Short mmCIF file of C-alpha atoms in Angstrom, two decimals:
data_model
loop_
_atom_site.label_atom_id
_atom_site.label_comp_id
_atom_site.label_asym_id
_atom_site.label_seq_id
_atom_site.Cartn_x
_atom_site.Cartn_y
_atom_site.Cartn_z
CA MET A 444 15.19 43.86 28.65
CA LYS A 445 13.11 45.48 25.92
CA ARG A 446 14.07 42.63 23.64
CA GLU A 447 14.67 39.81 26.06
CA ILE A 448 11.16 39.82 27.58
CA PRO A 449 9.29 39.52 24.22
CA LEU A 450 11.76 36.80 23.17
CA LEU A 451 11.14 34.94 26.41
CA ILE A 452 7.34 35.22 26.01
CA THR A 453 7.58 33.94 22.42
CA PHE A 454 9.80 31.04 23.46
CA GLY A 455 7.58 30.09 26.42
CA ILE A 456 4.26 30.24 24.55
CA GLY A 457 5.67 28.62 21.42
CA THR A 458 7.10 25.71 23.41
CA LEU A 459 3.91 25.31 25.45
CA LEU A 460 1.77 25.20 22.30
CA ILE A 461 4.01 22.57 20.71
CA LEU A 462 3.89 20.48 23.89
CA SER A 463 0.10 20.83 24.09
CA VAL A 464 -0.23 18.88 20.85
CA PHE A 465 1.81 15.94 22.18
CA ILE A 466 0.83 15.81 25.86
CA PRO A 467 -2.87 14.89 26.36
CA PRO A 468 -3.42 16.72 29.72
CA MET A 469 -2.21 19.91 28.06
CA GLU A 470 -4.57 19.59 25.09
CA THR A 471 -7.01 22.28 26.24
CA LEU A 472 -4.13 24.75 26.54
CA GLY A 473 -4.19 25.30 22.77
CA GLU A 474 -7.90 26.18 22.98
CA ASP A 475 -7.36 28.60 25.85
CA PHE A 476 -4.54 30.33 24.05
CA THR A 477 -6.73 30.64 20.95
CA VAL A 478 -9.41 32.38 23.02
CA PHE A 479 -6.75 34.69 24.48
CA PHE A 480 -5.58 35.38 20.94
CA ASP A 481 -9.13 36.37 19.96
CA ILE A 482 -9.30 38.81 22.85
CA ILE A 483 -5.99 40.35 21.82
CA ALA A 484 -7.09 40.40 18.16
CA VAL A 485 -10.05 42.63 19.08
CA PHE A 486 -7.55 45.37 19.87
CA ALA A 487 -6.23 45.04 16.34
CA PHE A 488 -9.58 46.42 15.12
CA PHE A 489 -9.00 49.56 17.21
CA LEU A 490 -5.44 49.81 15.95
CA GLY A 491 -6.60 49.32 12.35
CA GLY A 492 -9.30 51.97 12.66
CA GLY A 493 -6.95 54.37 14.41
CA ASN A 494 -4.28 53.83 11.80
CA LEU A 495 -6.74 54.43 8.95
CA LEU A 496 -7.78 57.72 10.54
CA ARG A 497 -4.18 58.79 11.17
CA VAL A 498 -3.01 58.03 7.61
CA HIS A 499 -5.90 59.81 5.91
CA VAL A 500 -6.00 62.82 8.24
CA ASN A 501 -2.27 63.20 7.64
CA LYS A 502 -2.86 62.97 3.88
CA LEU A 503 -5.53 65.67 4.07
CA GLN A 504 -3.45 67.99 6.23
CA ASN A 505 -0.48 67.79 3.88
CA ARG A 506 -2.63 67.91 0.73
CA LYS A 507 -0.86 64.81 -0.62
CA THR A 508 -1.66 63.28 -4.05
CA ASP A 509 -5.32 62.20 -4.44
CA TRP A 510 -6.24 63.76 -1.06
CA PRO A 511 -9.94 64.15 -2.07
CA PHE A 512 -10.24 60.35 -1.97
CA SER A 513 -9.24 60.49 1.69
CA ILE A 514 -12.35 62.58 2.39
CA VAL A 515 -14.49 59.81 0.85
CA THR A 516 -12.66 57.18 2.93
CA LEU A 517 -12.99 59.12 6.17
CA VAL A 518 -16.64 60.04 5.64
CA GLY A 519 -17.47 56.44 4.68
CA PHE A 520 -15.60 55.07 7.68
CA VAL A 521 -17.14 57.43 10.23
CA VAL A 522 -20.69 57.16 8.83
CA VAL A 523 -20.72 53.34 8.67
CA LEU A 524 -19.04 53.08 12.08
CA ALA A 525 -21.65 55.37 13.64
CA ILE A 526 -24.53 53.52 11.99
CA GLY A 527 -23.16 50.15 13.12
CA MET A 528 -22.23 51.17 16.64
CA PHE A 529 -25.26 53.25 17.53
CA LYS A 530 -27.60 51.16 15.33
CA LEU A 531 -28.97 54.23 13.58
CA GLY A 532 -31.91 53.44 11.31
CA ASN A 533 -32.32 50.03 12.90
CA PRO A 534 -35.96 48.90 12.97
CA GLY A 535 -35.42 47.02 16.24
CA GLY A 536 -33.53 49.89 17.87
CA ILE A 537 -30.38 49.50 19.95
CA ALA A 538 -31.36 46.03 21.17
CA ALA A 539 -31.56 44.45 17.69
CA GLN A 540 -28.71 43.12 15.58
CA PRO A 541 -27.13 45.74 13.26
CA THR A 542 -27.43 43.16 10.47
CA ALA A 543 -31.19 42.74 10.99
CA ALA A 544 -33.23 42.79 7.76
CA GLY A 545 -34.15 46.34 6.78
CA SER A 546 -31.56 48.02 9.01
CA LEU A 547 -29.56 50.90 7.54
CA PHE A 548 -26.32 49.03 8.23
CA GLN A 549 -27.57 46.04 6.23
CA GLU A 550 -28.87 48.32 3.45
CA ILE A 551 -25.43 49.92 3.10
CA PHE A 552 -23.92 46.45 2.95
CA ASP A 553 -26.44 45.19 0.35
CA TYR A 554 -26.54 48.24 -1.90
CA VAL A 555 -23.03 49.69 -1.56
CA LEU A 556 -20.50 47.13 -0.40
CA VAL A 557 -21.83 44.09 -2.27
CA PRO A 558 -22.04 45.78 -5.71
CA LEU A 559 -18.67 47.53 -5.20
CA GLY A 560 -16.97 44.30 -4.19
CA ALA A 561 -18.51 42.38 -7.07
CA THR A 562 -17.49 45.11 -9.52
CA MET A 563 -13.90 45.07 -8.34
CA TYR A 564 -13.71 41.30 -8.69
CA SER A 565 -15.45 41.33 -12.07
CA LEU A 566 -12.84 43.70 -13.49
CA LEU A 567 -10.54 40.69 -13.31
CA ALA A 568 -12.23 39.29 -16.44
CA PHE A 569 -11.02 42.25 -18.50
CA PHE A 570 -7.44 41.94 -17.32
CA VAL A 571 -7.44 38.17 -17.73
CA ALA A 572 -8.61 38.57 -21.32
CA SER A 573 -6.01 41.21 -22.10
CA ALA A 574 -3.24 39.23 -20.38
CA SER A 575 -4.26 36.00 -22.16
CA TYR A 576 -4.04 37.76 -25.52
CA ARG A 577 -0.46 38.83 -24.81
CA ALA A 578 0.87 35.97 -22.69
CA PHE A 579 -0.42 32.83 -24.42
CA ARG A 580 1.80 32.92 -27.49
CA ALA A 581 3.51 29.87 -28.93
CA LYS A 582 6.99 31.40 -28.63
CA ASN A 583 8.68 28.13 -27.61
CA ARG A 584 7.84 24.57 -26.56
CA GLU A 585 6.96 25.43 -22.94
CA ALA A 586 4.79 28.36 -23.98
CA THR A 587 3.00 26.12 -26.49
CA ILE A 588 2.24 23.54 -23.78
CA LEU A 589 0.90 26.33 -21.58
CA LEU A 590 -1.19 27.64 -24.48
CA ILE A 591 -2.72 24.21 -25.20
CA SER A 592 -3.46 23.66 -21.49
CA ALA A 593 -5.14 27.08 -21.26
CA PHE A 594 -7.24 26.26 -24.31
CA ILE A 595 -8.38 22.94 -22.87
CA ILE A 596 -9.20 24.46 -19.48
CA LEU A 597 -11.07 27.39 -21.03
CA LEU A 598 -13.06 25.11 -23.31
CA GLY A 599 -13.56 22.54 -20.55
CA ARG A 600 -15.18 25.15 -18.33
CA THR A 601 -17.90 25.76 -20.92
CA PRO A 602 -20.68 23.50 -22.25
CA PHE A 603 -19.01 23.74 -25.70
CA GLY A 604 -16.30 21.40 -24.47
CA MET A 605 -18.80 18.56 -24.15
CA MET A 606 -20.69 19.63 -27.28
CA ALA A 607 -17.50 19.48 -29.35
CA THR A 608 -16.17 16.17 -28.02
CA GLY A 609 -19.20 14.46 -26.52
CA TRP A 610 -19.32 12.07 -29.50
CA ILE A 611 -16.06 10.39 -28.42
CA PRO A 612 -16.94 6.86 -27.17
CA GLU A 613 -16.91 6.09 -23.44
CA SER A 614 -13.78 3.93 -23.70
CA PHE A 615 -11.82 6.98 -24.89
CA ASP A 616 -13.66 9.51 -22.73
CA ILE A 617 -10.36 10.90 -21.44
CA LEU A 618 -10.16 12.62 -24.83
CA GLN A 619 -13.36 14.54 -24.13
CA VAL A 620 -12.38 18.15 -23.40
CA PRO A 621 -14.00 18.41 -19.92
CA ASN A 622 -12.24 15.20 -18.86
CA MET A 623 -8.97 16.47 -20.27
CA ALA A 624 -9.47 19.66 -18.24
CA VAL A 625 -10.04 17.56 -15.11
CA TRP A 626 -6.91 15.53 -15.93
CA ILE A 627 -4.83 18.71 -16.20
CA MET A 628 -6.15 19.82 -12.82
CA ASN A 629 -5.73 16.38 -11.27
CA SER A 630 -2.28 15.50 -12.54
CA PRO A 631 0.16 18.23 -13.69
CA ASN A 632 -1.53 20.93 -11.59
CA LEU A 633 -1.76 18.63 -8.57
CA ALA A 634 1.92 17.71 -8.78
CA GLY A 635 2.99 21.34 -9.02
CA GLN A 636 0.64 22.51 -6.28
CA ARG A 637 1.72 19.74 -3.91
CA ALA A 638 5.38 20.58 -4.46
CA ILE A 639 4.65 24.22 -3.66
CA LEU A 640 2.57 23.30 -0.61
CA ILE A 641 5.25 20.99 0.78
CA GLY A 642 7.81 23.74 0.25
CA ILE A 643 5.61 26.26 2.03
CA GLY A 644 5.00 23.80 4.88
CA LEU A 645 8.72 23.25 5.41
CA GLY A 646 9.29 27.00 5.21
CA VAL A 647 6.62 27.65 7.86
CA VAL A 648 8.11 25.03 10.19
CA SER A 649 11.63 26.40 9.86
CA MET A 650 10.48 30.01 10.25
CA SER A 651 8.40 29.10 13.33
CA LEU A 652 11.38 27.36 14.91
CA ARG A 653 13.57 30.37 14.16
CA ILE A 654 11.04 32.66 15.85
CA ILE A 655 10.58 30.40 18.89
CA LEU A 656 14.33 30.02 19.34
CA GLY A 657 14.88 33.75 18.98
CA ILE A 658 17.00 33.50 15.83
CA GLU A 659 14.48 35.45 13.77
CA ARG A 660 13.86 38.80 15.45
CA THR A 661 12.53 41.00 12.68
CA TYR A 662 8.99 40.86 14.17
CA LEU A 663 10.33 42.91 17.08
CA GLY A 664 11.18 45.75 14.71
CA GLY A 665 14.65 46.84 13.66
CA ASP A 666 17.13 44.85 11.57
CA ASP A 667 18.70 42.45 14.03
CA MET B 918 -54.61 36.29 -22.81
CA PRO B 919 -52.98 39.71 -22.36
CA ASP B 920 -49.98 37.92 -20.79
CA LEU B 921 -49.61 35.84 -23.94
CA TRP B 922 -49.74 39.00 -26.04
CA LEU B 923 -46.97 40.50 -23.96
CA SER B 924 -44.84 37.38 -23.90
CA ILE B 925 -44.72 36.84 -27.66
CA PRO B 926 -42.96 40.11 -28.51
CA LEU B 927 -40.69 39.71 -25.45
CA VAL B 928 -39.52 36.27 -26.56
CA ALA B 929 -39.04 37.55 -30.09
CA LEU B 930 -37.14 40.57 -28.77
CA VAL B 931 -34.82 38.34 -26.76
CA ASP B 932 -34.21 36.12 -29.81
CA VAL B 933 -33.55 39.08 -32.07
CA GLY B 934 -31.33 40.77 -29.48
CA ARG B 935 -29.36 37.56 -28.97
CA THR B 936 -28.91 37.04 -32.72
CA ILE B 937 -27.86 40.64 -33.34
CA SER B 938 -25.34 40.65 -30.49
CA LEU B 939 -23.87 37.32 -31.60
CA ILE B 940 -23.57 38.59 -35.19
CA PHE B 941 -21.97 41.79 -33.91
CA ILE B 942 -19.47 39.97 -31.68
CA GLY B 943 -18.78 37.28 -34.30
CA GLY B 944 -18.40 39.82 -37.11
CA GLY B 945 -16.06 41.94 -35.03
CA LEU B 946 -13.91 38.95 -34.17
CA VAL B 947 -13.72 37.89 -37.83
CA TRP B 948 -12.62 41.41 -38.72
CA LEU B 949 -9.95 41.27 -36.00
CA LEU B 950 -8.89 37.84 -37.27
CA ILE B 951 -8.42 39.24 -40.77
CA SER B 952 -6.40 42.17 -39.45
CA ALA B 953 -4.31 39.70 -37.41
CA LEU B 954 -3.46 37.91 -40.66
CA LYS B 955 -2.03 41.22 -41.81
CA GLY B 956 0.12 41.23 -38.68
CA ARG B 957 -1.80 43.92 -36.77
CA GLU B 958 -1.91 43.90 -32.98
CA VAL B 959 -5.20 44.42 -31.15
CA ASP B 960 -5.46 47.35 -28.78
CA ARG B 961 -6.35 46.28 -25.23
CA ARG B 962 -9.37 48.64 -25.24
CA ILE B 963 -10.86 46.61 -28.11
CA ILE B 964 -10.36 43.45 -26.03
CA PHE B 965 -12.12 45.15 -23.10
CA LEU B 966 -15.00 46.16 -25.38
CA PHE B 967 -15.49 42.61 -26.67
CA ILE B 968 -15.37 41.17 -23.15
CA ALA B 969 -17.94 43.73 -22.01
CA LEU B 970 -20.20 42.82 -24.95
CA SER B 971 -19.78 39.09 -24.50
CA VAL B 972 -20.71 39.36 -20.82
CA ALA B 973 -23.52 41.88 -21.23
CA ALA B 974 -25.29 40.26 -24.20
CA PRO B 975 -26.14 36.93 -22.47
CA ILE B 976 -27.30 38.85 -19.39
CA LEU B 977 -29.63 41.07 -21.43
CA PHE B 978 -30.71 38.30 -23.79
CA PRO B 979 -30.39 35.10 -21.72
CA MET B 980 -28.56 32.11 -23.16
CA THR B 981 -28.87 28.87 -21.24
CA PHE B 982 -26.94 25.66 -21.62
CA SER B 983 -27.55 22.23 -20.20
CA GLU B 984 -25.01 21.04 -17.65
CA LYS B 985 -23.83 17.62 -16.57
CA ALA B 986 -22.16 17.26 -13.18
CA THR B 987 -18.51 16.22 -13.32
CA ALA B 988 -17.23 13.64 -10.81
CA VAL B 989 -15.68 16.27 -8.57
CA VAL B 990 -19.03 18.08 -8.17
CA LYS B 991 -21.10 14.91 -8.14
CA ALA B 992 -19.10 13.71 -5.11
CA VAL B 993 -20.45 16.61 -3.04
CA TYR B 994 -23.99 16.07 -4.30
CA ASP B 995 -23.84 12.34 -3.59
CA LYS B 996 -22.51 12.92 -0.08
CA VAL B 997 -25.41 15.25 0.83
CA GLU B 998 -27.79 12.80 -0.81
CA SER B 999 -26.43 9.72 0.93
CA LEU B 1000 -26.45 11.08 4.48
CA PRO B 1001 -29.33 9.70 6.55
CA GLU B 1002 -32.18 12.09 7.30
CA GLY B 1003 -31.48 14.29 10.30
CA SER B 1004 -27.71 14.35 9.78
CA SER B 1005 -25.81 17.45 10.85
CA VAL B 1006 -24.39 19.51 8.01
CA LEU B 1007 -22.37 22.65 8.66
CA ILE B 1008 -22.23 25.26 5.90
CA SER B 1009 -19.64 27.95 6.44
CA PHE B 1010 -19.95 31.20 4.48
CA ASP B 1011 -16.26 32.04 4.23
CA PHE B 1012 -16.43 34.74 1.59
CA ASP B 1013 -16.90 38.45 1.09
CA PRO B 1014 -19.08 40.43 -1.34
CA ALA B 1015 -16.35 40.39 -4.00
CA MET B 1016 -16.52 36.62 -4.29
CA ALA B 1017 -20.24 36.31 -3.59
CA PRO B 1018 -21.55 36.32 -7.20
CA GLU B 1019 -19.43 33.27 -7.90
CA VAL B 1020 -19.82 31.27 -4.71
CA GLN B 1021 -23.14 32.29 -3.17
CA PRO B 1022 -25.11 30.29 -5.78
CA MET B 1023 -23.26 27.18 -4.57
CA ALA B 1024 -24.09 27.94 -0.95
CA ASN B 1025 -27.74 28.42 -1.86
CA ALA B 1026 -27.94 25.21 -3.89
CA ILE B 1027 -26.27 23.10 -1.19
CA THR B 1028 -28.50 24.67 1.48
CA ARG B 1029 -31.61 23.79 -0.54
CA HIS B 1030 -30.37 20.27 -1.05
CA ALA B 1031 -29.44 19.67 2.59
CA LEU B 1032 -32.71 21.08 3.93
CA SER B 1033 -34.83 19.16 1.46
CA ARG B 1034 -33.08 15.95 2.59
CA GLY B 1035 -34.16 16.74 6.15
CA HIS B 1036 -30.67 17.43 7.48
CA LYS B 1037 -30.06 19.78 10.40
CA VAL B 1038 -28.05 22.65 8.97
CA VAL B 1039 -25.65 24.75 11.01
CA PHE B 1040 -24.67 28.05 9.36
CA MET B 1041 -21.63 30.08 10.33
CA SER B 1042 -19.03 32.40 8.87
CA LEU B 1043 -15.32 32.98 9.32
CA PHE B 1044 -15.54 36.25 7.36
CA ALA B 1045 -16.87 39.40 9.01
CA THR B 1046 -18.74 40.31 5.83
CA GLY B 1047 -19.87 36.73 5.37
CA GLN B 1048 -22.52 37.01 8.06
CA ALA B 1049 -24.56 39.55 6.09
CA LEU B 1050 -24.34 37.34 3.00
CA LEU B 1051 -25.42 34.44 5.14
CA THR B 1052 -28.43 36.48 6.27
CA GLN B 1053 -29.29 37.13 2.61
CA SER B 1054 -29.14 33.43 1.79
CA LEU B 1055 -31.22 32.51 4.81
CA GLN B 1056 -33.88 34.99 3.76
CA GLU B 1057 -33.93 34.00 0.07
CA VAL B 1058 -33.44 30.27 0.37
CA VAL B 1059 -34.62 29.14 3.77
CA VAL B 1060 -37.32 31.58 4.89
CA GLU B 1061 -38.91 31.90 1.43
CA GLY B 1062 -38.23 28.39 0.13
CA PHE B 1063 -38.81 26.36 3.29
CA PRO B 1064 -41.42 28.26 5.33
CA GLU B 1065 -42.28 25.08 7.21
CA LEU B 1066 -38.84 24.88 8.82
CA VAL B 1067 -38.22 26.40 12.24
CA GLU B 1068 -35.06 28.30 13.10
CA GLY B 1069 -33.26 26.68 15.98
CA GLN B 1070 -35.00 23.40 15.38
CA ASP B 1071 -34.22 22.55 11.75
CA TYR B 1072 -31.37 24.96 11.19
CA VAL B 1073 -29.32 27.41 13.20
CA ASN B 1074 -27.41 30.54 12.35
CA LEU B 1075 -24.29 30.88 14.50
CA GLY B 1076 -23.09 33.93 12.57
CA TYR B 1077 -19.59 35.30 12.38
CA LYS B 1078 -16.89 34.74 14.94
CA ALA B 1079 -13.60 36.63 14.85
CA GLY B 1080 -10.38 34.69 15.20
CA ASN B 1081 -9.87 33.08 11.80
CA GLU B 1082 -8.34 29.61 12.11
CA GLY B 1083 -8.36 30.07 15.89
CA VAL B 1084 -12.13 29.58 15.78
CA LEU B 1085 -11.66 26.23 14.06
CA ASN B 1086 -8.94 25.27 16.50
CA VAL B 1087 -11.46 25.58 19.32
CA ILE B 1088 -14.60 24.17 17.69
CA ILE B 1089 -12.80 20.97 16.77
CA THR B 1090 -12.98 20.09 20.46
CA ASN B 1091 -15.58 22.44 21.91
CA PHE B 1092 -18.25 24.24 19.90
CA LYS B 1093 -19.90 25.95 22.83
CA LYS B 1094 -16.68 27.60 23.95
CA MET B 1095 -16.56 29.62 20.73
CA PHE B 1096 -20.29 29.94 20.13
CA PRO B 1097 -22.02 30.23 23.52
CA THR B 1098 -25.13 31.54 21.69
CA ASP B 1099 -26.44 31.80 18.14
CA VAL B 1100 -26.86 35.17 16.36
CA ASN B 1101 -30.17 35.73 18.13
CA ASN B 1102 -28.48 35.29 21.54
CA ILE B 1103 -30.23 31.96 22.15
CA PRO B 1104 -28.04 29.83 24.44
CA TYR B 1105 -26.25 26.93 22.78
CA ASP B 1106 -27.80 24.28 25.01
CA SER B 1107 -31.37 25.32 24.21
CA ILE B 1108 -30.92 25.08 20.44
CA GLU B 1109 -32.57 21.90 19.21
CA ALA B 1110 -30.55 21.79 15.95
CA LEU B 1111 -27.31 21.64 17.97
CA ARG B 1112 -28.38 18.80 20.22
CA GLY B 1113 -25.68 16.14 20.20
CA ILE B 1114 -23.10 18.41 18.62
CA ARG B 1115 -20.32 18.98 21.13
CA SER B 1116 -17.59 19.57 18.63
CA CYS B 1117 -16.99 19.47 14.89
CA LYS B 1118 -16.26 15.77 15.25
CA ASP B 1119 -20.01 15.26 15.74
CA LEU B 1120 -20.84 16.79 12.36
CA ASP B 1121 -21.58 14.52 9.43
CA LEU B 1122 -20.40 16.98 6.81
CA VAL B 1123 -18.76 20.38 6.65
CA VAL B 1124 -19.16 22.48 3.53
CA SER B 1125 -16.87 25.46 3.34
CA ILE B 1126 -17.83 27.98 0.70
CA GLY B 1127 -15.24 30.62 -0.09
CA GLY B 1128 -11.79 30.85 -1.52
CA GLY B 1129 -9.99 33.32 0.68
CA LYS B 1130 -8.22 32.90 4.01
CA PRO B 1131 -9.52 31.54 6.33
CA GLY B 1132 -11.41 29.15 4.14
CA VAL B 1133 -11.43 25.63 2.81
CA LYS B 1134 -7.74 25.04 3.43
CA GLU B 1135 -8.05 26.03 7.09
CA TRP B 1136 -11.10 23.79 7.49
CA VAL B 1137 -9.02 20.88 6.17
CA LEU B 1138 -6.00 21.66 8.37
CA PHE B 1139 -7.83 22.39 11.62
CA VAL B 1140 -11.03 20.33 11.38
CA GLY B 1141 -11.04 17.82 8.52
CA ASP B 1142 -7.72 16.15 9.23
CA PRO B 1143 -7.54 16.19 13.04
CA GLY B 1144 -11.22 15.34 13.52
CA GLN B 1145 -11.72 13.02 10.54
CA VAL B 1146 -14.67 15.17 9.46
CA PRO B 1147 -15.70 15.00 5.78
CA ILE B 1148 -15.09 18.37 4.14
CA ALA B 1149 -16.62 19.58 0.89
CA ALA B 1150 -15.54 22.77 -0.83
CA GLY B 1151 -17.10 25.45 -2.96
CA VAL B 1152 -14.55 27.93 -4.19
CA ALA B 1153 -14.00 30.67 -6.75
CA ALA B 1154 -12.64 29.48 -10.10
CA VAL B 1155 -9.23 31.09 -9.53
CA VAL B 1156 -8.83 29.19 -6.26
CA ALA B 1157 -10.05 25.78 -7.46
CA PRO B 1158 -6.64 24.60 -8.83
CA GLN B 1159 -5.12 25.18 -5.38
CA MET B 1160 -7.68 22.82 -3.83
CA TYR B 1161 -6.95 19.80 -6.01
CA PRO B 1162 -4.00 18.58 -3.88
CA TYR B 1163 -6.57 17.87 -1.13
CA TYR B 1164 -9.02 16.05 -3.40
CA PRO B 1165 -10.38 13.37 -2.96
CA LYS B 1166 -8.97 12.32 0.44
CA GLN B 1167 -9.07 15.50 2.46
CA ILE B 1168 -11.75 17.28 0.45
CA LEU B 1169 -14.40 14.90 -0.82
CA GLY B 1170 -15.49 17.16 -3.68
CA ILE B 1171 -14.95 20.62 -5.11
CA LEU B 1172 -17.37 23.05 -6.71
CA GLY B 1173 -15.10 25.32 -8.75
CA GLY B 1174 -16.43 28.69 -9.84
CA ILE B 1175 -19.76 29.34 -11.45
CA LYS B 1176 -19.41 26.16 -13.51
CA GLY B 1177 -19.39 24.12 -10.30
CA ALA B 1178 -22.48 25.98 -9.09
CA ALA B 1179 -24.24 25.39 -12.42
CA GLU B 1180 -23.43 21.67 -12.33
CA TYR B 1181 -24.79 21.37 -8.78
CA GLU B 1182 -27.95 23.31 -9.67
CA SER B 1183 -28.59 21.14 -12.73
CA GLU B 1184 -28.11 17.98 -10.66
CA LEU B 1185 -30.52 19.33 -8.04
CA ILE B 1186 -33.18 20.20 -10.62
CA LYS B 1187 -32.76 16.79 -12.26
CA HIS B 1188 -33.50 14.92 -9.01
CA TYR B 1189 -35.82 17.36 -7.28
CA PRO B 1190 -38.53 18.64 -9.64
CA ARG B 1191 -39.80 20.96 -6.87
CA PHE B 1192 -36.74 23.13 -7.55
CA ALA B 1193 -37.44 23.46 -11.28
CA ASP B 1194 -38.66 27.01 -10.78
CA MET B 1195 -35.97 28.05 -8.33
CA ASP B 1196 -33.58 30.87 -9.09
CA THR B 1197 -30.52 29.34 -10.75
CA PRO B 1198 -27.85 32.04 -10.89
CA GLY B 1199 -25.21 29.42 -11.61
CA LEU B 1200 -26.92 28.17 -14.75
CA ARG B 1201 -27.86 31.72 -15.74
CA MET B 1202 -24.29 32.94 -15.44
CA MET B 1203 -22.94 30.12 -17.56
CA GLY B 1204 -24.11 32.12 -20.62
CA PRO B 1205 -21.81 35.10 -19.97
CA GLN B 1206 -19.00 32.79 -18.85
CA THR B 1207 -19.26 30.60 -21.95
CA LEU B 1208 -19.30 33.54 -24.34
CA ALA B 1209 -16.47 35.30 -22.49
CA HIS B 1210 -14.35 32.13 -22.59
CA MET B 1211 -14.99 31.74 -26.32
CA VAL B 1212 -14.02 35.36 -26.94
CA ILE B 1213 -10.83 34.97 -24.86
CA MET B 1214 -9.95 31.83 -26.85
CA ILE B 1215 -10.47 33.64 -30.14
CA PHE B 1216 -8.29 36.49 -28.89
CA ILE B 1217 -5.56 33.98 -28.03
CA VAL B 1218 -5.78 32.68 -31.63
CA ILE B 1219 -5.70 36.25 -32.96
CA GLY B 1220 -2.70 37.06 -30.75
CA ASN B 1221 -0.83 34.01 -32.06
CA LEU B 1222 -1.71 34.77 -35.67
CA SER B 1223 -0.43 38.33 -35.48
CA PHE B 1224 2.66 37.05 -33.63
CA PHE B 1225 3.52 34.52 -36.37
CA VAL B 1226 2.75 36.92 -39.21
CA ALA B 1227 4.98 39.58 -37.62
CA LYS B 1228 7.71 36.94 -37.05
CA ARG B 1229 7.59 35.80 -40.67
CA ARG B 1230 7.69 39.41 -41.85
CA ARG B 1231 10.74 40.11 -39.71
CA ARG B 1232 12.48 37.02 -41.12
CA ARG B 1233 11.81 38.13 -44.71
CA GLU B 1234 13.16 41.59 -44.01
#
């Protein structure tokens, strides 16, 4: 029963949602289920928070590798949670939005989270540069094509692309670097991306059917 | 007069700083090029140093370039421009702080454009952290730039709603069900800017700014296609190639990375002189991006040179 009931629920809801797309009187069913899903998803926040606490408290208790970072995580989590929930340092008090201008919650967001997030993302530039230096080498024909494409895209994303090839007459404007960059995006990239997307789409359909029909049971836990 | 006195040395300082940094970066790269001809590999820390310099120098000593909008960006601009006054435009802030430096300039530029055309703008976010960024944009762009506009009447902030694509699945048929009030708890029915908007199908344009999930793709799948709503996209540069399969039928135009933002800003300045003095982070950041791209390209050349020299040496041995 522990397995049959979840399988039955999955089958019933999955079938109903499919039918709701094809049968007009059932159309609003999809909406209602989405709202139910949102209500259920709220509990995921509690689970996520609880899990974060459990993992890091466990790490601290057992003095696992890099345990001091867990203190930072826990302190950050508890402090921000308290500020957000009880609206500490909020100019409008408990009745105002925690994201109101000048609130402590918003200040933490603006001066801690935004710069940290931007820094993490910006580090990508360093790794891209280092990886480009090593990866884009004309070792064979395919690698050379990739190298040339990378060069065109890189140059096309700067004003130098137009400066270098802007003199090419309008009738041959496809040879201007920015237009060549657009062509690479619009043709070879598009073909590859579409093939991947169609593959993913078919994969999602088949996996969904497997779940609805109870063939795929890994989401229930265990191996079978 | 004292301002002039101050400005002359400042301009000169910027020019000198720019020249020195370019000489330093250029000289260093030439030296690396020469060592590559001798078959030497470049340590990754040197690459990091050059990238740091090439990004920092144009920020400290600004370098600006003129931009011309490409067709894919122009399509978004033209759509906002061609909509009749009073049209409903939804701008969704589907990004987090990590992506904000790249995509927030686009959101700001499109917001300015839409509001100056007299469109009713509906703001929302599918990202929990997007709401705070939306608040920032509203403060910087709308409150400061358009003090004559009234919240609720000319624009509305619906804020963040949890549920990812589920939110879109509902608002395609019923907006009020998902957003019974705006962020200020004003009931949906009493918001002037939302009058006549029952679902997303009543919108004239949706602009999704982001690059993560949920984002542009979800807007296309759950709103654009089923509701025949025109969707425009502003995404991070790394995500832009993934959006091209939807262009131009499902996504009418794409602003890709900071280049897309710069192109939109330049187009806006060209047609709306009142924005000549506006903050243009897109155009400003094209300096660091251009220099960084050039440095990466030179490193690719250096990498290939050292590879071929080493290969030839191995053959001789």
